[in-house]
Amino acid sequence: MSYQSKLEAAHQELKEKGVWKFTYDPPILRICRGLGVKVIPFHYQGFVKNAIVYFFIMLFIVTCFGIAAGFHVSWGASFFTRMMLVEGAVGGILMASFYYIRKKQLSLTDWGDLP
């Protein structure tokens, strides 16, 4: 079974379950696939993998916002670093929980069992 056929089957299953296209095929995944990275939709990844991926996504967002707003200067570098790590961890766990719960609610097929 090829990656492309599994991806199409996953997208079809999510579409049939009423999941929005932006949710099951977000821009970050389309960019990764455009660069040649074979990444599976977040609904089919495990909790830990989603938590790690979203930790780094949230860390990047918080860092960009914090530096642009000047928080690293006004709050101090050590506090800003701790804040970034905590917000990244909380955001990662929340998003991983969302995808884990949605996978259970929608009764989705496991990635390995897709045609």
Short mmCIF file of N, CA, C and O in Angstrom, two decimals:
data_model
loop_
_atom_site.label_atom_id
_atom_site.label_comp_id
_atom_site.label_asym_id
_atom_site.label_seq_id
_atom_site.Cartn_x
_atom_site.Cartn_y
_atom_site.Cartn_z
N MET A 1 0.83 -1.17 0.00
CA MET A 1 0.00 0.00 0.00
C MET A 1 0.87 1.24 0.00
O MET A 1 1.73 1.39 0.85
N SER A 2 0.62 2.09 -0.93
CA SER A 2 1.45 3.27 -1.05
C SER A 2 0.96 4.37 -0.11
O SER A 2 -0.20 4.39 0.34
N TYR A 3 1.86 5.28 0.17
CA TYR A 3 1.53 6.41 1.04
C TYR A 3 0.40 7.23 0.43
O TYR A 3 -0.53 7.64 1.14
N GLN A 4 0.47 7.47 -0.86
CA GLN A 4 -0.53 8.32 -1.53
C GLN A 4 -1.93 7.70 -1.45
O GLN A 4 -2.90 8.41 -1.19
N SER A 5 -2.03 6.39 -1.64
CA SER A 5 -3.35 5.76 -1.58
C SER A 5 -3.91 5.79 -0.15
O SER A 5 -5.11 6.00 0.05
N LYS A 6 -3.05 5.62 0.85
CA LYS A 6 -3.48 5.72 2.24
C LYS A 6 -3.92 7.14 2.57
O LYS A 6 -4.92 7.34 3.27
N LEU A 7 -3.17 8.11 2.07
CA LEU A 7 -3.51 9.51 2.33
C LEU A 7 -4.87 9.85 1.72
O LEU A 7 -5.70 10.50 2.36
N GLU A 8 -5.10 9.41 0.49
CA GLU A 8 -6.39 9.67 -0.15
C GLU A 8 -7.52 8.98 0.58
O GLU A 8 -8.61 9.55 0.75
N ALA A 9 -7.29 7.75 1.05
CA ALA A 9 -8.32 7.03 1.82
C ALA A 9 -8.60 7.75 3.14
O ALA A 9 -9.76 7.84 3.57
N ALA A 10 -7.55 8.24 3.79
CA ALA A 10 -7.72 8.96 5.05
C ALA A 10 -8.51 10.24 4.83
O ALA A 10 -9.43 10.56 5.60
N HIS A 11 -8.17 10.99 3.80
CA HIS A 11 -8.88 12.23 3.50
C HIS A 11 -10.34 11.94 3.17
O HIS A 11 -11.24 12.68 3.60
N GLN A 12 -10.59 10.88 2.44
CA GLN A 12 -11.96 10.51 2.09
C GLN A 12 -12.75 10.13 3.35
O GLN A 12 -13.90 10.54 3.51
N GLU A 13 -12.13 9.36 4.24
CA GLU A 13 -12.81 8.96 5.48
C GLU A 13 -13.13 10.17 6.35
O GLU A 13 -14.24 10.29 6.88
N LEU A 14 -12.18 11.08 6.47
CA LEU A 14 -12.41 12.28 7.28
C LEU A 14 -13.49 13.16 6.66
O LEU A 14 -14.33 13.73 7.36
N LYS A 15 -13.48 13.26 5.34
CA LYS A 15 -14.49 14.06 4.64
C LYS A 15 -15.88 13.46 4.85
O LYS A 15 -16.85 14.18 5.10
N GLU A 16 -15.98 12.13 4.78
CA GLU A 16 -17.27 11.45 4.99
C GLU A 16 -17.77 11.62 6.42
O GLU A 16 -18.98 11.62 6.65
N LYS A 17 -16.87 11.75 7.38
CA LYS A 17 -17.25 11.92 8.78
C LYS A 17 -17.62 13.36 9.10
O LYS A 17 -18.01 13.68 10.22
N GLY A 18 -17.47 14.27 8.13
CA GLY A 18 -17.85 15.66 8.33
C GLY A 18 -16.77 16.56 8.87
O GLY A 18 -17.06 17.66 9.35
N VAL A 19 -15.52 16.14 8.80
CA VAL A 19 -14.40 16.97 9.28
C VAL A 19 -14.07 18.00 8.20
O VAL A 19 -14.04 17.69 7.01
N TRP A 20 -13.85 19.22 8.63
CA TRP A 20 -13.51 20.29 7.69
C TRP A 20 -12.18 20.01 7.01
O TRP A 20 -11.25 19.51 7.63
N LYS A 21 -12.08 20.39 5.74
CA LYS A 21 -10.85 20.16 4.97
C LYS A 21 -9.66 20.87 5.62
O LYS A 21 -8.56 20.31 5.66
N PHE A 22 -9.87 22.06 6.13
CA PHE A 22 -8.78 22.81 6.76
C PHE A 22 -8.27 22.09 8.01
O PHE A 22 -7.11 22.24 8.37
N THR A 23 -9.13 21.30 8.65
CA THR A 23 -8.73 20.57 9.85
C THR A 23 -7.95 19.31 9.51
O THR A 23 -6.95 19.00 10.15
N TYR A 24 -8.39 18.56 8.49
CA TYR A 24 -7.69 17.32 8.18
C TYR A 24 -6.55 17.49 7.18
O TYR A 24 -5.73 16.60 7.02
N ASP A 25 -6.49 18.63 6.52
CA ASP A 25 -5.39 18.89 5.59
C ASP A 25 -4.91 20.34 5.76
O ASP A 25 -5.07 21.17 4.87
N PRO A 26 -4.32 20.65 6.94
CA PRO A 26 -3.89 22.03 7.19
C PRO A 26 -2.70 22.43 6.31
O PRO A 26 -2.00 21.57 5.77
N PRO A 27 -2.49 23.74 6.17
CA PRO A 27 -1.40 24.22 5.32
C PRO A 27 -0.03 23.67 5.69
O PRO A 27 0.78 23.40 4.80
N ILE A 28 0.24 23.48 6.98
CA ILE A 28 1.56 22.99 7.39
C ILE A 28 1.82 21.60 6.82
O ILE A 28 2.94 21.28 6.40
N LEU A 29 0.79 20.76 6.76
CA LEU A 29 0.96 19.41 6.20
C LEU A 29 1.11 19.48 4.68
O LEU A 29 1.88 18.71 4.11
N ARG A 30 0.38 20.38 4.04
CA ARG A 30 0.53 20.52 2.58
C ARG A 30 1.92 21.02 2.22
O ARG A 30 2.51 20.59 1.23
N ILE A 31 2.46 21.94 3.03
CA ILE A 31 3.82 22.43 2.79
C ILE A 31 4.82 21.30 2.95
O ILE A 31 5.73 21.12 2.12
N CYS A 32 4.67 20.50 4.01
CA CYS A 32 5.58 19.37 4.24
C CYS A 32 5.51 18.38 3.09
O CYS A 32 6.55 17.90 2.62
N ARG A 33 4.30 18.06 2.64
CA ARG A 33 4.17 17.12 1.52
C ARG A 33 4.75 17.72 0.23
O ARG A 33 5.32 17.01 -0.58
N GLY A 34 4.61 19.03 0.06
CA GLY A 34 5.20 19.70 -1.10
C GLY A 34 6.72 19.62 -1.08
O GLY A 34 7.36 19.61 -2.13
N LEU A 35 7.30 19.56 0.11
CA LEU A 35 8.76 19.44 0.25
C LEU A 35 9.23 17.99 0.19
O LEU A 35 10.41 17.72 0.32
N GLY A 36 8.28 17.06 0.04
CA GLY A 36 8.64 15.66 -0.09
C GLY A 36 8.59 14.85 1.20
O GLY A 36 9.00 13.69 1.21
N VAL A 37 8.13 15.45 2.29
CA VAL A 37 8.03 14.74 3.56
C VAL A 37 6.70 13.99 3.59
O VAL A 37 5.65 14.58 3.37
N LYS A 38 6.76 12.70 3.87
CA LYS A 38 5.54 11.89 3.92
C LYS A 38 4.97 11.93 5.32
O LYS A 38 5.27 11.09 6.17
N VAL A 39 4.15 12.93 5.57
CA VAL A 39 3.55 13.11 6.88
C VAL A 39 2.08 12.71 6.81
O VAL A 39 1.39 13.00 5.83
N ILE A 40 1.63 12.01 7.86
CA ILE A 40 0.24 11.56 7.88
C ILE A 40 -0.62 12.59 8.59
O ILE A 40 -0.11 13.40 9.38
N PRO A 41 -1.92 12.62 8.31
CA PRO A 41 -2.80 13.60 8.97
C PRO A 41 -2.76 13.45 10.49
O PRO A 41 -2.58 12.35 11.03
N PHE A 42 -2.95 14.56 11.18
CA PHE A 42 -2.86 14.57 12.64
C PHE A 42 -3.86 13.64 13.30
O PHE A 42 -3.60 13.10 14.37
N HIS A 43 -5.02 13.43 12.67
CA HIS A 43 -6.04 12.55 13.25
C HIS A 43 -5.55 11.10 13.35
O HIS A 43 -6.06 10.34 14.16
N TYR A 44 -4.59 10.72 12.53
CA TYR A 44 -4.10 9.35 12.48
C TYR A 44 -2.78 9.15 13.23
O TYR A 44 -2.30 8.03 13.33
N GLN A 45 -2.19 10.21 13.72
CA GLN A 45 -0.95 10.09 14.48
C GLN A 45 -1.27 9.80 15.94
O GLN A 45 -2.36 10.07 16.42
N GLY A 46 -0.32 9.27 16.67
CA GLY A 46 -0.51 8.98 18.07
C GLY A 46 -0.46 10.23 18.93
O GLY A 46 -0.03 11.30 18.48
N PHE A 47 -0.87 10.09 20.18
CA PHE A 47 -0.92 11.22 21.10
C PHE A 47 0.46 11.84 21.31
O PHE A 47 0.62 13.05 21.22
N VAL A 48 1.46 11.01 21.56
CA VAL A 48 2.80 11.53 21.86
C VAL A 48 3.40 12.24 20.65
O VAL A 48 3.98 13.32 20.77
N LYS A 49 3.22 11.65 19.48
CA LYS A 49 3.76 12.28 18.27
C LYS A 49 3.09 13.63 18.01
O LYS A 49 3.76 14.60 17.68
N ASN A 50 1.76 13.69 18.18
CA ASN A 50 1.06 14.97 18.03
C ASN A 50 1.53 15.98 19.07
O ASN A 50 1.69 17.15 18.76
N ALA A 51 1.72 15.53 20.30
CA ALA A 51 2.17 16.44 21.36
C ALA A 51 3.54 17.02 21.03
O ALA A 51 3.77 18.23 21.20
N ILE A 52 4.44 16.20 20.53
CA ILE A 52 5.79 16.67 20.19
C ILE A 52 5.74 17.64 19.01
O ILE A 52 6.36 18.71 19.04
N VAL A 53 4.99 17.28 17.97
CA VAL A 53 4.89 18.16 16.79
C VAL A 53 4.30 19.50 17.18
O VAL A 53 4.82 20.56 16.83
N TYR A 54 3.19 19.48 17.92
CA TYR A 54 2.54 20.72 18.31
C TYR A 54 3.34 21.50 19.34
O TYR A 54 3.24 22.73 19.42
N PHE A 55 4.16 20.82 20.15
CA PHE A 55 5.05 21.54 21.06
C PHE A 55 5.96 22.46 20.25
O PHE A 55 6.11 23.64 20.57
N PHE A 56 6.56 21.93 19.19
CA PHE A 56 7.48 22.74 18.40
C PHE A 56 6.74 23.81 17.59
O PHE A 56 7.25 24.93 17.42
N ILE A 57 5.54 23.49 17.10
CA ILE A 57 4.75 24.51 16.38
C ILE A 57 4.39 25.65 17.33
O ILE A 57 4.57 26.83 16.99
N MET A 58 3.89 25.31 18.52
CA MET A 58 3.51 26.34 19.49
C MET A 58 4.74 27.11 19.97
O MET A 58 4.67 28.33 20.16
N LEU A 59 5.85 26.42 20.17
CA LEU A 59 7.08 27.08 20.58
C LEU A 59 7.51 28.11 19.55
O LEU A 59 7.89 29.23 19.90
N PHE A 60 7.43 27.75 18.28
CA PHE A 60 7.79 28.67 17.21
C PHE A 60 6.87 29.90 17.21
O PHE A 60 7.34 31.04 17.11
N ILE A 61 5.56 29.67 17.34
CA ILE A 61 4.61 30.78 17.32
C ILE A 61 4.83 31.71 18.51
O ILE A 61 4.88 32.93 18.36
N VAL A 62 4.97 31.13 19.70
CA VAL A 62 5.17 31.94 20.91
C VAL A 62 6.48 32.70 20.84
O VAL A 62 6.55 33.87 21.22
N THR A 63 7.51 32.07 20.33
CA THR A 63 8.81 32.75 20.21
C THR A 63 8.73 33.93 19.25
O THR A 63 9.20 35.03 19.58
N CYS A 64 8.13 33.71 18.10
CA CYS A 64 8.00 34.81 17.12
C CYS A 64 7.20 35.97 17.69
O CYS A 64 7.58 37.13 17.57
N PHE A 65 6.07 35.65 18.32
CA PHE A 65 5.23 36.69 18.90
C PHE A 65 5.97 37.42 20.03
O PHE A 65 5.94 38.64 20.11
N GLY A 66 6.62 36.66 20.90
CA GLY A 66 7.32 37.26 22.04
C GLY A 66 8.46 38.16 21.64
O GLY A 66 8.65 39.23 22.20
N ILE A 67 9.22 37.73 20.65
CA ILE A 67 10.35 38.55 20.20
C ILE A 67 9.84 39.80 19.50
O ILE A 67 10.36 40.90 19.70
N ALA A 68 8.79 39.64 18.68
CA ALA A 68 8.23 40.79 17.98
C ALA A 68 7.64 41.80 18.96
O ALA A 68 7.72 43.01 18.75
N ALA A 69 7.06 41.31 20.05
CA ALA A 69 6.45 42.19 21.04
C ALA A 69 7.47 42.75 22.03
O ALA A 69 7.15 43.64 22.81
N GLY A 70 8.67 42.22 22.03
CA GLY A 70 9.71 42.71 22.93
C GLY A 70 9.64 42.14 24.33
O GLY A 70 10.21 42.71 25.26
N PHE A 71 8.94 41.02 24.50
CA PHE A 71 8.81 40.43 25.83
C PHE A 71 10.15 39.93 26.37
O PHE A 71 10.37 39.93 27.58
N HIS A 72 11.04 39.48 25.48
CA HIS A 72 12.32 38.97 25.95
C HIS A 72 13.17 40.07 26.60
O HIS A 72 14.02 39.78 27.43
N VAL A 73 12.92 41.31 26.25
CA VAL A 73 13.66 42.43 26.84
C VAL A 73 13.00 42.88 28.13
O VAL A 73 13.65 43.04 29.16
N SER A 74 11.68 43.06 28.09
CA SER A 74 10.99 43.62 29.25
C SER A 74 10.83 42.60 30.39
O SER A 74 10.79 42.99 31.55
N TRP A 75 10.71 41.33 30.08
CA TRP A 75 10.52 40.33 31.13
C TRP A 75 11.81 39.63 31.54
O TRP A 75 11.84 38.94 32.55
N GLY A 76 12.83 39.73 30.77
CA GLY A 76 14.07 39.03 31.05
C GLY A 76 14.14 37.73 30.27
O GLY A 76 13.14 37.08 30.03
N ALA A 77 15.35 37.38 29.88
CA ALA A 77 15.53 36.22 28.99
C ALA A 77 15.16 34.90 29.66
O ALA A 77 14.54 34.03 29.04
N SER A 78 15.49 34.72 30.93
CA SER A 78 15.22 33.43 31.58
C SER A 78 13.72 33.21 31.77
O SER A 78 13.20 32.12 31.55
N PHE A 79 12.99 34.25 32.19
CA PHE A 79 11.54 34.12 32.34
C PHE A 79 10.88 33.88 30.99
O PHE A 79 9.97 33.05 30.87
N PHE A 80 11.33 34.59 29.98
CA PHE A 80 10.77 34.44 28.64
C PHE A 80 10.99 33.01 28.12
O PHE A 80 10.10 32.41 27.54
N THR A 81 12.16 32.45 28.38
CA THR A 81 12.46 31.08 27.95
C THR A 81 11.55 30.08 28.65
O THR A 81 10.99 29.18 28.02
N ARG A 82 11.38 30.25 29.96
CA ARG A 82 10.48 29.34 30.71
C ARG A 82 9.05 29.48 30.22
O ARG A 82 8.34 28.49 30.07
N MET A 83 8.62 30.70 29.96
CA MET A 83 7.27 30.93 29.47
C MET A 83 7.05 30.24 28.11
O MET A 83 6.02 29.62 27.87
N MET A 84 8.04 30.35 27.24
CA MET A 84 7.93 29.71 25.92
C MET A 84 7.79 28.21 26.06
O MET A 84 6.96 27.59 25.40
N LEU A 85 8.60 27.60 26.91
CA LEU A 85 8.56 26.15 27.09
C LEU A 85 7.24 25.68 27.70
O LEU A 85 6.67 24.68 27.26
N VAL A 86 6.75 26.41 28.68
CA VAL A 86 5.48 26.03 29.31
C VAL A 86 4.33 26.18 28.32
O VAL A 86 3.48 25.29 28.19
N GLU A 87 4.28 27.29 27.61
CA GLU A 87 3.21 27.49 26.63
C GLU A 87 3.29 26.49 25.50
O GLU A 87 2.27 26.01 25.00
N GLY A 88 4.49 26.15 25.08
CA GLY A 88 4.64 25.12 24.04
C GLY A 88 4.16 23.77 24.52
O GLY A 88 3.46 23.04 23.80
N ALA A 89 4.50 23.41 25.76
CA ALA A 89 4.07 22.12 26.32
C ALA A 89 2.56 22.07 26.51
O ALA A 89 1.92 21.08 26.14
N VAL A 90 1.99 23.12 27.06
CA VAL A 90 0.54 23.15 27.27
C VAL A 90 -0.20 23.12 25.93
O VAL A 90 -1.16 22.36 25.76
N GLY A 91 0.25 23.92 25.00
CA GLY A 91 -0.37 23.92 23.68
C GLY A 91 -0.25 22.58 22.98
O GLY A 91 -1.20 22.10 22.35
N GLY A 92 0.90 21.94 23.10
CA GLY A 92 1.10 20.63 22.49
C GLY A 92 0.20 19.57 23.09
O GLY A 92 -0.41 18.76 22.38
N ILE A 93 0.07 19.57 24.41
CA ILE A 93 -0.78 18.60 25.08
C ILE A 93 -2.26 18.84 24.75
O ILE A 93 -3.01 17.90 24.51
N LEU A 94 -2.67 20.11 24.71
CA LEU A 94 -4.06 20.41 24.36
C LEU A 94 -4.41 19.97 22.94
O LEU A 94 -5.47 19.37 22.70
N MET A 95 -3.54 20.26 21.98
CA MET A 95 -3.82 19.87 20.60
C MET A 95 -3.77 18.35 20.43
O MET A 95 -4.59 17.78 19.71
N ALA A 96 -2.83 17.70 21.08
CA ALA A 96 -2.76 16.24 21.00
C ALA A 96 -4.01 15.62 21.62
O ALA A 96 -4.54 14.63 21.11
N SER A 97 -4.49 16.21 22.70
CA SER A 97 -5.73 15.72 23.33
C SER A 97 -6.92 15.90 22.40
O SER A 97 -7.77 15.01 22.29
N PHE A 98 -6.97 17.04 21.73
CA PHE A 98 -8.06 17.29 20.77
C PHE A 98 -8.09 16.21 19.69
O PHE A 98 -9.14 15.63 19.41
N TYR A 99 -6.95 15.94 19.07
CA TYR A 99 -6.92 14.96 18.00
C TYR A 99 -7.17 13.54 18.51
O TYR A 99 -7.80 12.73 17.83
N TYR A 100 -6.72 13.23 19.71
CA TYR A 100 -6.97 11.91 20.29
C TYR A 100 -8.48 11.70 20.54
O TYR A 100 -9.04 10.67 20.20
N ILE A 101 -9.11 12.72 21.12
CA ILE A 101 -10.55 12.64 21.40
C ILE A 101 -11.35 12.56 20.11
O ILE A 101 -12.29 11.77 19.98
N ARG A 102 -10.98 13.38 19.13
CA ARG A 102 -11.71 13.37 17.85
C ARG A 102 -11.56 12.04 17.13
O ARG A 102 -12.50 11.55 16.50
N LYS A 103 -10.39 11.42 17.23
CA LYS A 103 -10.20 10.11 16.60
C LYS A 103 -11.14 9.09 17.23
O LYS A 103 -11.74 8.27 16.53
N LYS A 104 -11.29 9.14 18.55
CA LYS A 104 -12.19 8.21 19.23
C LYS A 104 -13.65 8.53 18.91
O LYS A 104 -14.46 7.63 18.70
N GLN A 105 -14.01 9.82 18.88
CA GLN A 105 -15.40 10.20 18.60
C GLN A 105 -15.83 9.79 17.19
O GLN A 105 -16.95 9.34 16.99
N LEU A 106 -14.93 9.95 16.24
CA LEU A 106 -15.26 9.65 14.84
C LEU A 106 -15.07 8.18 14.48
O LEU A 106 -15.42 7.77 13.38
N SER A 107 -14.51 7.40 15.39
CA SER A 107 -14.22 5.97 15.14
C SER A 107 -13.43 5.79 13.85
O SER A 107 -13.83 5.05 12.95
N LEU A 108 -12.31 6.47 13.78
CA LEU A 108 -11.48 6.42 12.57
C LEU A 108 -10.68 5.13 12.50
O LEU A 108 -10.29 4.55 13.51
N THR A 109 -10.42 4.70 11.28
CA THR A 109 -9.58 3.53 11.03
C THR A 109 -8.14 3.86 11.36
O THR A 109 -7.69 5.00 11.17
N ASP A 110 -7.39 2.90 11.87
CA ASP A 110 -5.96 3.11 12.11
C ASP A 110 -5.23 3.32 10.78
O ASP A 110 -5.63 2.79 9.75
N TRP A 111 -4.14 4.07 10.82
CA TRP A 111 -3.37 4.37 9.62
C TRP A 111 -2.90 3.10 8.94
O TRP A 111 -2.94 2.97 7.72
N GLY A 112 -2.45 2.13 9.71
CA GLY A 112 -1.94 0.88 9.14
C GLY A 112 -3.02 0.03 8.49
O GLY A 112 -2.72 -0.81 7.64
N ASP A 113 -4.28 0.24 8.86
CA ASP A 113 -5.37 -0.56 8.30
C ASP A 113 -6.05 0.08 7.11
O ASP A 113 -6.97 -0.50 6.53
N LEU A 114 -5.63 1.29 6.73
CA LEU A 114 -6.24 1.96 5.57
C LEU A 114 -5.83 1.23 4.28
O LEU A 114 -4.72 0.73 4.17
N PRO A 115 -6.74 1.22 3.30
CA PRO A 115 -6.41 0.51 2.02
C PRO A 115 -5.37 1.25 1.20
O PRO A 115 -5.18 2.39 1.28
#
